[in-house]
């Protein structure tokens, strides 16, 4: 029983990191209809920026904020300079995906060229251990969980209580109609990429804090879990992505506690397949983004 | 050499074809430089090419760096002695990237376009695919792979002077027992070499009457191993037999330290991990004291007080192409590449031929030493003796070579550690006979 509770806690901690990235990924897709594989490489870039800042003596949470801001700008520039022009010229869904794959590879090449291919380490940033009710967390895990929850609430308020949020939802539902209603969908999309880029950057640093040591493959390796979480929750659904992240994290950690850890990911993806067989558009899906994805 | 607990990335989860494609395309990212084995065929009067088949690029490039370094040292010593039958030798780096999918075309291309006189390297991750290619080309090779399958190989051109992975696993336990530990938690990354160690560990623990508190296989480079650590902690082990790449090991040990209140038992692992990358990754999370006092690296033995070692060391430091001499000297199994090249070069001289099918049999003869043969500890000494018309017996950096019917000579084992500056240091020797008894 103790191991079960502990592993549930570990799963929540892992799931929070997945959710942090997955929420950004799924919102980005929901609003812009771009399956942005560059997201993984931008996470890597954030992790390396965090490393550079730590090396300069910056506090790890400040480093996370700075990296998030930097990746937010990089993400917006990526959309404005590369993705949006392609979409305007009529490049198809798959074509744009391939471009994001290519851009991700280029970013990885640049990281390796500058920082090298060796593993690097944040060192011990976990902080002290906190126990209670059978759960064991580090302070850094608690902070990341808190950040994820706060992001979730902020996104909820943004999407439901602000004019920008309504514009985002309108753009997500039908960009043509949204434009005809006077919504500047390009600007809305830019802002969406800026916000989700920040989440991507924060997730990259959070991941590096968790793994402690990493190399240039950290982001793309982790992206598959975030995509799984986003799809599990219903693509385009921030709440779904959060729940999906928790499911992936908890299932893999509980599986590692009770079966061979070598197969912990297999269990998580088996749950994904099972859920999609029962609910083809994911746990929360009902929106346009999910319909677009199932058509794509 | 059991390369698998080094820096190879874990397999990516399947399912996202585009992502997989991206990752596959991204893997050569680390190919910042390096070279492959292409090139034009060497004219008969040109240098004799020594194919160094290993990961020269990619996440495991550090292994290739070690292999090439040992080859350059041998190249230096052989060429300083005048070369082989009037020809210099030249190390030709053939990049297998540590991935069989790349290894087969790259090695095939090298074999088709380059005249190789001998080959070295051929490490665990790709050995099963590259060794048959080299063997079919009738090129004698000294492999550093640790695959158990090659314990009983019938490949005529295959030679190995390092232990296989199960023997290395048993040596882990032999060292742990010598240190007085009886309760072991075994945690291996899910790669080919680490998994190869496991049967030897299990057999040896049973033999000494020890207790295995956990025996777990973990995926590499996961974001968290907390649940695995909790399981290991529950068994209260006295020692961790841990094999993983730097990232995996650092993440695991960091979480162990976190969840155990700072108390982490000693780690026993392979000399494959005694690299700057491993030192850097683990020291940052565990501290210098732990890394220098509580980490033991087990692998093939070299005798640092022998004359052969002194000559090897001189060659390693003298060869201008060697990038990291201290690390190369610290990884014992790498010396088998130097010994292998010296041995094969002497076999060529004895056979008066650089043709593999002609000189291959002389490799065993020189290693065994005929009655009355002169014992030599370097290529130069062997060459001088052969020129003087004498039979020779080569005893190199790894000590006497006793090839069995399957061309294997595992030898003794060393236990090494890190100094505070990250250089390897020899801590003790585990006799090969002790290890064989644990496996019997």
XYZ file of C-alpha atoms in Angstrom:
736
model
C 0.000 0.000 0.000
C 2.821 2.356 0.886
C 4.462 1.750 -2.472
C 1.165 2.392 -4.253
C 0.683 5.752 -2.557
C 4.294 6.698 -3.134
C 4.124 5.770 -6.795
C 0.880 7.728 -7.193
C 2.727 10.755 -5.853
C 5.660 10.155 -8.168
C 3.192 9.832 -11.024
C 1.561 13.138 -10.171
C 4.995 14.783 -10.132
C 5.908 13.269 -13.517
C 2.469 14.006 -14.885
C 2.719 17.651 -13.897
C 5.726 18.128 -16.156
C 4.015 16.307 -19.000
C 0.863 18.334 -18.442
C 2.741 21.630 -18.398
C 4.097 20.958 -21.859
C 1.019 19.179 -23.155
C -1.308 22.042 -22.280
C 0.779 24.400 -24.401
C 1.044 21.891 -27.208
C -2.654 21.205 -27.355
C -3.709 24.866 -27.135
C -1.285 25.710 -29.906
C -2.736 23.008 -32.091
C -6.293 23.909 -31.185
C -5.897 27.516 -32.251
C -3.522 27.290 -35.197
C -4.231 23.775 -36.498
C -0.495 23.080 -36.680
C 0.950 19.897 -35.208
C 4.166 21.585 -34.160
C 6.900 18.982 -33.805
C 9.419 21.812 -33.306
C 7.941 21.998 -29.806
C 10.333 19.286 -28.621
C 13.405 21.068 -29.938
C 12.252 24.316 -28.333
C 11.968 22.468 -25.028
C 15.547 21.346 -25.492
C 16.562 24.911 -26.235
C 14.856 26.031 -23.028
C 16.687 23.382 -21.025
C 20.018 24.571 -22.430
C 19.157 28.220 -21.796
C 18.345 27.261 -18.221
C 21.699 25.526 -17.971
C 23.515 28.623 -19.182
C 21.650 30.786 -16.704
C 22.367 28.410 -13.821
C 26.006 28.544 -14.804
C 25.797 32.316 -14.491
C 24.535 31.943 -10.945
C 20.868 32.589 -11.642
C 18.263 30.911 -9.406
C 16.644 27.928 -11.103
C 13.117 29.396 -10.963
C 14.292 32.689 -12.361
C 16.068 30.684 -15.056
C 12.785 28.948 -15.806
C 10.991 32.277 -16.164
C 13.683 33.707 -18.418
C 13.798 30.559 -20.551
C 10.008 30.596 -20.823
C 10.089 34.201 -22.006
C 12.831 33.472 -24.521
C 11.053 30.441 -25.937
C 7.811 32.399 -26.075
C 9.492 34.892 -28.378
C 11.171 32.128 -30.386
C 7.847 30.361 -30.758
C 6.061 33.501 -31.947
C 8.868 34.198 -34.404
C 8.691 30.623 -35.654
C 5.026 31.025 -36.373
C 5.283 34.493 -37.889
C 8.419 33.813 -39.905
C 7.895 30.233 -41.036
C 4.591 28.548 -40.269
C 2.092 31.325 -41.004
C 3.563 32.156 -44.432
C 3.430 28.495 -45.398
C -0.177 28.213 -44.292
C -1.061 31.365 -46.213
C 0.485 29.891 -49.355
C -1.657 26.824 -49.046
C 0.814 24.308 -47.703
C -1.170 21.304 -46.489
C -1.387 19.959 -42.956
C 1.180 17.225 -43.496
C 3.504 19.581 -45.333
C 3.509 21.969 -42.415
C 4.160 19.104 -40.009
C 7.175 18.088 -42.047
C 8.434 21.658 -41.964
C 8.136 21.685 -38.162
C 10.039 18.402 -38.050
C 12.752 19.966 -40.198
C 12.872 23.141 -38.141
C 13.237 21.036 -35.011
C 16.173 19.190 -36.488
C 17.825 22.453 -37.480
C 17.391 23.795 -33.958
C 18.936 20.599 -32.571
C 21.889 20.945 -34.937
C 22.392 24.476 -33.730
C 22.272 23.381 -30.087
C 24.842 20.653 -30.701
C 27.035 23.030 -32.680
C 27.043 25.536 -29.834
C 26.815 23.385 -26.690
C 28.189 20.060 -27.908
C 26.672 16.589 -27.824
C 27.789 15.657 -24.306
C 25.371 15.298 -21.438
C 25.094 18.293 -19.142
C 23.649 18.597 -15.666
C 21.648 21.075 -13.631
C 23.002 19.472 -10.471
C 20.804 19.009 -7.433
C 17.902 21.412 -7.805
C 15.329 19.137 -6.204
C 15.417 20.827 -2.816
C 14.367 19.129 0.394
C 12.021 16.169 0.635
C 8.504 16.673 1.929
C 6.429 13.727 3.181
C 2.796 13.518 4.132
C -0.077 11.026 3.952
C 2.260 8.515 2.417
C 3.293 10.828 -0.420
C 6.877 11.890 -0.901
C 7.688 14.991 -2.929
C 10.662 17.236 -3.354
C 10.123 20.951 -3.048
C 10.941 21.398 -6.723
C 8.264 18.857 -7.640
C 5.741 20.714 -5.502
C 6.673 23.984 -7.177
C 6.281 22.423 -10.633
C 2.909 20.959 -9.660
C 1.856 24.377 -8.379
C 3.039 26.055 -11.575
C 1.089 23.559 -13.666
C -2.080 24.097 -11.664
C -1.628 27.875 -11.810
C -1.087 27.732 -15.556
C -4.209 25.662 -15.891
C -6.268 28.172 -13.942
C -4.754 31.108 -15.806
C -5.532 29.504 -19.136
C -9.046 28.805 -17.995
C -9.552 32.438 -17.043
C -7.907 33.608 -20.237
C -10.093 31.462 -22.447
C -13.367 32.085 -20.614
C -13.141 35.550 -19.105
C -11.191 37.695 -21.548
C -11.824 39.090 -24.987
C -8.595 37.545 -26.196
C -9.741 34.172 -24.917
C -13.033 34.442 -26.728
C -11.179 35.435 -29.868
C -8.917 32.418 -29.440
C -11.870 30.105 -29.049
C -13.564 31.634 -32.053
C -10.383 31.229 -34.114
C -10.088 27.662 -32.956
C -13.688 26.862 -33.831
C -13.685 28.415 -37.295
C -11.001 30.867 -38.377
C -12.876 31.946 -41.521
C -15.981 32.905 -39.628
C -13.854 34.500 -36.913
C -12.144 36.692 -39.521
C -15.483 37.665 -41.031
C -16.564 38.766 -37.562
C -13.632 41.164 -37.390
C -11.293 39.081 -35.280
C -7.686 39.565 -36.279
C -6.954 35.858 -36.374
C -3.296 36.324 -37.344
C -2.703 38.370 -34.235
C -4.651 35.910 -32.132
C -2.530 33.071 -33.499
C 0.676 35.020 -32.801
C -0.390 35.525 -29.212
C -1.335 31.872 -28.911
C 2.123 30.858 -30.067
C 3.672 33.344 -27.659
C 1.734 31.965 -24.693
C 2.190 28.322 -25.590
C 5.859 28.969 -26.314
C 6.205 30.160 -22.737
C 4.653 26.919 -21.517
C 7.018 24.995 -23.760
C 10.000 26.827 -22.276
C 8.810 26.289 -18.717
C 8.256 22.599 -19.431
C 11.769 22.269 -20.879
C 13.379 23.653 -17.725
C 11.037 21.658 -15.468
C 12.008 18.505 -17.325
C 15.711 19.278 -16.957
C 15.239 19.858 -13.218
C 13.642 16.426 -13.003
C 16.117 14.479 -15.116
C 19.045 16.425 -13.614
C 21.300 15.353 -16.463
C 20.347 15.566 -20.128
C 21.548 16.017 -23.677
C 20.233 17.446 -26.922
C 17.613 14.716 -27.318
C 15.700 15.604 -24.162
C 12.889 17.540 -25.813
C 12.057 15.302 -28.782
C 12.244 12.249 -26.522
C 9.748 13.769 -24.119
C 7.496 15.211 -26.828
C 5.926 11.833 -27.490
C 4.574 11.755 -23.937
C 3.126 15.229 -24.307
C 1.494 14.345 -27.611
C 0.108 11.222 -25.950
C -1.263 13.301 -23.086
C -2.790 15.835 -25.480
C -4.407 13.128 -27.599
C -5.554 11.216 -24.543
C -7.255 14.290 -23.130
C -8.688 15.362 -26.455
C -6.550 17.418 -28.772
C -7.162 21.114 -28.390
C -8.480 20.705 -24.825
C -6.217 22.194 -22.125
C -8.070 20.415 -19.332
C -7.862 17.196 -21.256
C -4.112 17.632 -21.756
C -3.653 18.132 -18.055
C -5.655 15.056 -17.216
C -3.873 13.147 -19.975
C -0.505 14.163 -18.556
C -1.489 12.939 -15.125
C -2.759 9.641 -16.549
C 0.458 9.046 -18.498
C 2.614 9.974 -15.509
C 0.667 7.977 -12.928
C 0.262 4.872 -15.067
C 3.962 4.744 -15.923
C 5.080 5.232 -12.309
C 2.604 2.760 -10.844
C 3.568 0.277 -13.545
C 7.229 0.780 -12.641
C 6.378 0.059 -9.006
C 4.579 -3.209 -9.630
C 5.886 -4.619 -12.914
C 9.165 -4.491 -14.780
C 10.127 -0.807 -15.052
C 11.425 -1.606 -18.531
C 7.792 -1.682 -19.701
C 6.483 1.322 -17.790
C 5.968 3.341 -20.955
C 4.219 0.459 -22.669
C 1.521 0.490 -19.994
C 1.007 4.220 -20.369
C 0.616 3.924 -24.131
C -1.624 0.894 -23.764
C -3.958 3.078 -21.697
C -3.821 5.675 -24.473
C -4.836 3.098 -27.077
C -7.590 1.763 -24.847
C -9.048 5.211 -24.195
C -8.960 6.114 -27.879
C -10.732 2.880 -28.755
C -13.521 3.820 -26.355
C -13.468 7.562 -27.011
C -11.841 8.181 -30.398
C -11.487 11.927 -29.820
C -10.071 11.612 -26.328
C -11.459 12.122 -22.860
C -12.512 15.767 -23.193
C -12.742 16.268 -26.928
C -15.736 17.872 -28.463
C -14.259 20.789 -30.296
C -13.185 21.708 -33.748
C -9.551 20.861 -33.146
C -10.324 17.238 -32.458
C -12.481 17.029 -35.534
C -9.708 18.577 -37.605
C -7.173 16.117 -36.274
C -9.356 13.107 -36.958
C -9.824 14.375 -40.512
C -6.177 15.260 -41.081
C 34.161 -3.745 -24.531
C 30.643 -3.688 -23.218
C 29.658 -0.389 -24.616
C 26.033 -0.642 -23.834
C 26.072 1.104 -20.532
C 27.548 4.131 -22.114
C 25.723 6.905 -23.798
C 23.517 5.264 -26.350
C 20.037 6.711 -26.306
C 17.166 4.471 -25.413
C 14.820 3.406 -28.202
C 12.134 5.957 -28.794
C 8.587 4.825 -28.220
C 6.988 3.798 -31.441
C 3.809 5.226 -32.708
C 4.441 8.682 -33.991
C 5.930 8.108 -37.368
C 6.716 11.693 -38.008
C 8.406 12.106 -34.695
C 10.289 8.899 -35.165
C 11.393 10.144 -38.528
C 12.535 13.343 -36.988
C 14.473 11.546 -34.315
C 16.006 9.166 -36.763
C 17.118 12.076 -38.831
C 18.338 13.879 -35.756
C 20.486 11.057 -34.459
C 23.417 11.920 -36.679
C 23.324 15.321 -35.047
C 26.277 14.484 -32.969
C 28.158 13.924 -36.151
C 30.135 17.028 -35.616
C 33.157 15.949 -37.503
C 34.472 12.432 -37.270
C 35.199 10.384 -40.275
C 34.049 7.269 -41.887
C 35.763 4.451 -43.469
C 35.444 5.415 -47.059
C 38.381 6.333 -49.150
C 40.186 4.840 -52.031
C 41.789 1.469 -52.012
C 45.348 1.536 -50.759
C 47.977 0.665 -53.320
C 50.221 -2.252 -52.339
C 53.026 0.088 -51.427
C 50.824 2.416 -49.395
C 49.982 2.176 -45.725
C 48.250 -0.852 -44.268
C 44.790 0.210 -43.187
C 43.573 -0.735 -39.731
C 39.804 -0.481 -39.679
C 38.615 0.980 -36.373
C 34.954 0.032 -36.403
C 33.000 1.858 -33.729
C 30.715 4.798 -32.978
C 32.730 7.800 -34.114
C 29.692 10.068 -34.068
C 26.432 10.158 -32.194
C 25.701 9.791 -28.510
C 28.256 6.982 -28.102
C 31.058 8.834 -29.875
C 33.095 8.747 -26.688
C 33.599 5.029 -27.233
C 34.857 5.683 -30.741
C 37.235 8.250 -29.343
C 38.680 5.647 -26.966
C 38.984 3.069 -29.724
C 40.648 5.426 -32.158
C 42.985 6.633 -29.430
C 44.227 3.122 -28.762
C 44.651 2.563 -32.489
C 46.653 5.760 -32.887
C 48.886 4.640 -30.037
C 49.486 1.314 -31.792
C 50.019 3.121 -35.081
C 52.642 5.256 -33.394
C 54.504 2.329 -31.870
C 54.373 0.137 -34.978
C 55.432 2.916 -37.327
C 58.179 4.068 -34.955
C 59.548 0.533 -35.174
C 59.644 0.745 -38.966
C 56.175 -0.443 -39.888
C 55.063 -3.851 -41.105
C 56.994 -5.464 -43.935
C 58.195 -2.046 -45.020
C 54.781 -0.398 -44.874
C 53.370 2.014 -42.336
C 50.043 1.279 -40.720
C 47.217 3.780 -40.698
C 44.082 3.898 -38.543
C 40.987 4.154 -40.713
C 37.972 5.204 -38.660
C 34.770 3.470 -39.750
C 31.719 4.971 -38.099
C 29.091 2.429 -37.054
C 27.274 5.179 -35.036
C 26.493 2.513 -32.411
C 23.411 1.614 -34.435
C 23.174 -1.583 -36.504
C 21.017 0.225 -39.054
C 23.917 2.558 -39.827
C 26.653 0.066 -39.123
C 25.832 -2.369 -41.907
C 25.909 0.126 -44.798
C 28.872 2.024 -43.374
C 30.993 -1.071 -42.794
C 29.930 -2.620 -46.100
C 30.941 0.545 -47.893
C 34.290 0.601 -46.106
C 34.956 -3.024 -46.971
C 34.079 -2.351 -50.614
C 36.162 0.771 -51.026
C 39.105 0.303 -48.665
C 41.653 -2.442 -48.394
C 41.674 -3.280 -44.716
C 44.495 -5.408 -43.402
C 43.001 -5.823 -39.962
C 40.090 -4.530 -37.920
C 39.559 -3.569 -34.289
C 36.647 -2.325 -32.198
C 33.373 -3.928 -33.321
C 31.605 -3.170 -30.047
C 28.540 -4.772 -28.508
C 25.796 -2.638 -29.996
C 26.719 -3.460 -33.550
C 28.940 -6.544 -33.239
C 26.249 -9.011 -34.248
C 25.930 -7.296 -37.606
C 29.449 -6.032 -38.273
C 31.526 -9.057 -37.260
C 29.942 -11.364 -39.876
C 30.728 -8.770 -42.552
C 34.367 -8.488 -41.541
C 34.688 -12.229 -41.093
C 33.243 -12.854 -44.548
C 35.821 -10.448 -45.959
C 38.502 -12.644 -44.311
C 39.953 -9.768 -42.344
C 41.380 -10.710 -38.943
C 39.806 -8.613 -36.196
C 40.229 -8.036 -32.480
C 36.821 -7.201 -31.105
C 36.039 -5.470 -27.830
C 32.413 -6.564 -27.817
C 30.978 -8.248 -24.739
C 28.291 -10.390 -26.313
C 28.014 -13.826 -24.773
C 27.165 -15.247 -28.188
C 30.781 -14.795 -29.222
C 32.007 -16.986 -26.354
C 31.532 -19.932 -28.687
C 31.836 -18.319 -32.090
C 33.200 -20.241 -35.067
C 34.172 -17.103 -36.965
C 37.728 -17.891 -38.010
C 38.907 -14.282 -38.166
C 37.381 -13.235 -34.847
C 39.659 -12.745 -31.815
C 38.743 -11.313 -28.427
C 41.024 -10.545 -25.489
C 38.372 -9.064 -23.215
C 35.720 -10.807 -21.113
C 32.168 -11.262 -22.251
C 29.363 -9.479 -20.431
C 28.304 -12.391 -18.214
C 31.889 -12.762 -17.015
C 31.964 -9.060 -16.295
C 28.721 -9.401 -14.362
C 30.252 -12.115 -12.226
C 33.281 -9.893 -11.665
C 30.961 -7.172 -10.296
C 29.802 -9.618 -7.627
C 33.327 -10.854 -6.954
C 34.380 -7.298 -6.167
C 31.275 -6.603 -4.090
C 31.915 -9.751 -2.061
C 35.509 -8.734 -1.526
C 34.295 -5.418 -0.124
C 32.088 -7.347 2.294
C 28.703 -6.623 0.741
C 26.103 -9.391 0.840
C 22.890 -7.650 -0.207
C 22.797 -6.322 -3.735
C 20.240 -4.400 -5.713
C 20.768 -4.941 -9.425
C 19.532 -2.173 -11.700
C 20.415 -2.352 -15.373
C 19.398 -0.123 -18.223
C 17.544 -1.967 -20.967
C 20.342 -2.192 -23.465
C 22.240 -5.095 -24.894
C 25.430 -4.927 -22.840
C 23.872 -4.222 -19.470
C 21.457 -7.054 -20.031
C 24.405 -9.244 -20.941
C 25.885 -8.665 -17.479
C 22.755 -9.852 -15.699
C 23.101 -13.648 -16.031
C 26.633 -13.466 -14.651
C 25.494 -11.356 -11.711
C 22.629 -13.715 -10.890
C 24.827 -16.801 -11.103
C 27.585 -15.265 -9.025
C 25.243 -13.974 -6.288
C 23.795 -17.456 -5.993
C 27.271 -18.962 -5.864
C 28.490 -16.772 -3.019
C 25.244 -17.116 -1.061
C 24.416 -13.439 -1.326
C 20.998 -11.823 -1.545
C 19.682 -9.951 -4.516
C 17.240 -7.466 -3.010
C 16.064 -6.284 -6.408
C 16.771 -7.144 -10.018
C 15.250 -4.462 -12.211
C 15.600 -3.354 -15.779
C 14.964 0.318 -16.387
C 14.423 2.347 -19.531
C 17.181 4.793 -20.360
C 16.915 8.556 -20.021
C 13.512 8.592 -18.335
C 12.376 11.792 -16.653
C 11.981 9.979 -13.321
C 12.882 6.654 -11.675
C 11.227 7.437 -8.364
C 9.075 4.304 -8.248
C 12.066 2.133 -9.118
C 14.110 3.811 -6.404
C 11.318 3.196 -3.888
C 11.378 -0.508 -4.751
C 15.142 -0.680 -4.427
C 15.120 1.201 -1.135
C 12.602 -1.229 0.315
C 15.177 -4.024 0.002
C 17.837 -2.098 1.954
C 20.760 -3.126 -0.245
C 24.369 -2.756 0.837
C 25.536 -2.147 -2.728
C 24.003 -1.104 -6.024
C 25.084 -2.997 -9.099
C 24.071 -0.352 -11.568
C 24.663 -0.146 -15.289
C 23.366 2.815 -17.205
C 24.458 5.681 -19.384
C 25.518 8.925 -17.662
C 22.093 10.535 -17.903
C 20.234 7.471 -16.653
C 22.686 6.865 -13.809
C 22.704 10.491 -12.699
C 18.910 10.713 -12.663
C 18.589 7.404 -10.797
C 21.238 8.216 -8.189
C 19.930 11.723 -7.701
C 16.465 10.400 -6.900
C 17.942 7.667 -4.719
C 19.757 10.277 -2.699
C 16.619 12.359 -2.453
C 14.374 9.533 -1.284
C 16.872 7.881 1.047
C 17.700 10.980 3.021
C 21.098 11.274 1.445
C 22.316 7.732 2.092
C 23.291 5.976 -1.116
C 25.090 2.622 -1.017
C 28.246 2.122 -3.097
C 27.810 1.592 -6.813
C 29.524 -1.181 -8.719
C 29.453 -0.825 -12.476
C 31.464 -1.437 -15.617
C 34.676 0.269 -16.675
C 32.730 1.331 -19.730
C 31.403 4.079 -17.486
C 34.783 5.350 -16.347
C 34.570 8.275 -18.739
C 34.684 12.052 -18.337
C 30.997 12.289 -19.277
C 29.995 9.828 -16.543
C 32.221 11.500 -13.966
C 30.836 14.903 -14.804
C 27.205 13.801 -14.779
C 27.323 11.826 -11.534
C 29.668 14.094 -9.600
C 27.363 17.031 -10.095
C 24.496 15.274 -8.340
C 26.345 13.030 -5.874
C 29.395 15.077 -5.015
C 33.084 14.397 -5.438
C 33.415 12.379 -2.231
C 30.815 9.823 -3.301
C 32.224 9.484 -6.809
C 35.781 8.988 -5.575
C 35.036 6.705 -2.607
C 31.849 4.811 -3.376
C 31.955 4.043 -7.082
C 33.788 0.997 -8.417
C 34.299 0.259 -12.090
C 34.975 -3.342 -13.074
C 36.458 -4.460 -16.377
C 39.369 -6.019 -18.199
C 42.657 -5.795 -16.340
C 45.890 -4.201 -17.390
C 48.986 -4.254 -15.221
C 50.186 -0.676 -14.805
C 53.545 -1.777 -13.455
C 54.495 -3.860 -16.488
C 56.986 -2.813 -19.119
C 54.296 -3.374 -21.756
C 52.085 -0.826 -20.019
C 54.914 1.687 -19.829
C 55.420 1.376 -23.576
C 51.679 1.624 -24.168
C 51.480 4.734 -22.012
C 54.377 6.286 -23.877
C 52.649 5.571 -27.198
C 49.313 6.965 -25.996
C 50.950 10.202 -24.906
C 53.185 10.399 -27.968
C 50.575 9.854 -30.652
C 49.543 13.335 -31.703
C 46.023 12.263 -32.692
C 45.120 11.013 -29.200
C 42.718 13.508 -27.626
C 42.375 12.245 -24.049
C 45.316 10.035 -23.041
C 44.439 9.781 -19.340
C 40.988 8.398 -20.068
C 42.270 5.958 -22.660
C 44.811 4.624 -20.191
C 42.125 4.312 -17.544
C 39.834 2.085 -19.583
C 41.571 -1.280 -19.424
C 39.627 -3.020 -22.159
C 40.724 -0.397 -24.668
C 44.283 -1.640 -24.292
C 43.174 -4.801 -26.070
C 42.936 -2.745 -29.256
C 46.566 -1.715 -28.875
C 47.558 -5.288 -28.036
C 45.443 -6.613 -30.880
C 47.077 -4.400 -33.481
C 50.547 -5.224 -32.184
C 49.727 -8.936 -32.224
C 48.248 -8.893 -35.719
C 51.130 -6.797 -37.030
C 53.615 -9.290 -35.626
C 51.600 -12.122 -37.165
C 51.942 -10.418 -40.538
C 55.692 -10.195 -40.128
C 55.945 -13.824 -39.052
C 53.776 -14.946 -41.974
C 55.579 -12.622 -44.414
C 52.179 -11.556 -45.634
C 49.568 -8.901 -45.006
C 46.842 -11.165 -46.336
C 44.310 -12.121 -43.668
C 43.905 -15.764 -44.675
C 47.682 -16.159 -44.595
C 48.612 -14.465 -41.319
C 45.463 -15.298 -39.297
C 46.854 -18.556 -37.929
C 50.013 -16.815 -36.750
C 47.946 -14.697 -34.324
C 47.236 -17.733 -32.156
C 50.786 -19.004 -32.542
C 52.360 -15.774 -31.337
C 49.867 -15.417 -28.477
C 50.505 -18.972 -27.290
C 54.235 -18.953 -27.903
C 55.944 -22.028 -29.226
C 58.424 -23.902 -26.982
C 61.578 -21.847 -26.778
C 59.909 -18.707 -28.013
C 61.174 -15.344 -26.819
C 58.646 -13.402 -24.748
C 58.142 -9.911 -26.152
C 56.053 -7.066 -24.770
C 55.872 -4.737 -27.741
C 55.750 -4.719 -31.510
C 59.292 -3.369 -31.689
C 60.678 -6.131 -29.495
C 58.773 -8.769 -31.412
C 59.933 -7.414 -34.746
C 63.540 -7.452 -33.607
C 63.226 -11.043 -32.419
C 61.588 -12.189 -35.634
C 64.295 -10.479 -37.675
C 66.794 -12.364 -35.573
C 65.097 -15.582 -36.653
C 63.534 -16.353 -33.290
C 60.035 -17.552 -32.427
C 58.122 -15.068 -30.296
C 55.523 -15.121 -27.525
C 53.590 -11.853 -27.200
C 52.605 -10.761 -23.683
C 51.083 -7.336 -23.940
C 49.426 -4.714 -21.788
C 46.659 -7.127 -20.806
C 49.153 -9.789 -19.740
C 49.446 -13.317 -21.160
C 46.926 -14.201 -23.852
C 45.344 -17.658 -23.698
C 43.049 -18.023 -26.686
C 40.615 -20.907 -26.342
C 39.108 -22.893 -29.198
C 36.724 -20.015 -29.855
C 39.462 -17.372 -30.045
C 38.532 -15.878 -26.658
C 41.004 -14.878 -23.939
C 39.123 -13.117 -21.142
C 42.063 -12.563 -18.770
C 41.875 -10.946 -15.353
C 39.654 -8.121 -14.159
C 40.398 -4.755 -12.643
C 38.482 -2.601 -10.201
C 39.038 1.086 -10.808
C 37.773 4.322 -9.381
C 37.877 8.028 -10.089
C 40.339 10.488 -8.639
C 38.986 13.857 -7.565
C 40.016 15.268 -10.913
C 38.134 12.564 -12.792
C 41.072 10.432 -13.839
C 40.775 6.651 -13.483
C 42.793 4.928 -10.772
C 43.364 1.181 -10.292
C 41.948 -0.096 -6.982
C 42.458 -3.839 -7.253
C 42.668 -6.948 -9.387
C 40.129 -9.772 -9.632
C 41.711 -12.968 -10.954
C 39.995 -14.430 -13.994
C 39.982 -17.806 -12.253
C 37.849 -16.360 -9.431
C 35.306 -15.159 -11.941
C 35.262 -18.475 -13.782
C 34.620 -20.267 -10.463
C 31.627 -18.030 -9.801
C 30.203 -18.981 -13.164
C 30.945 -22.667 -12.942
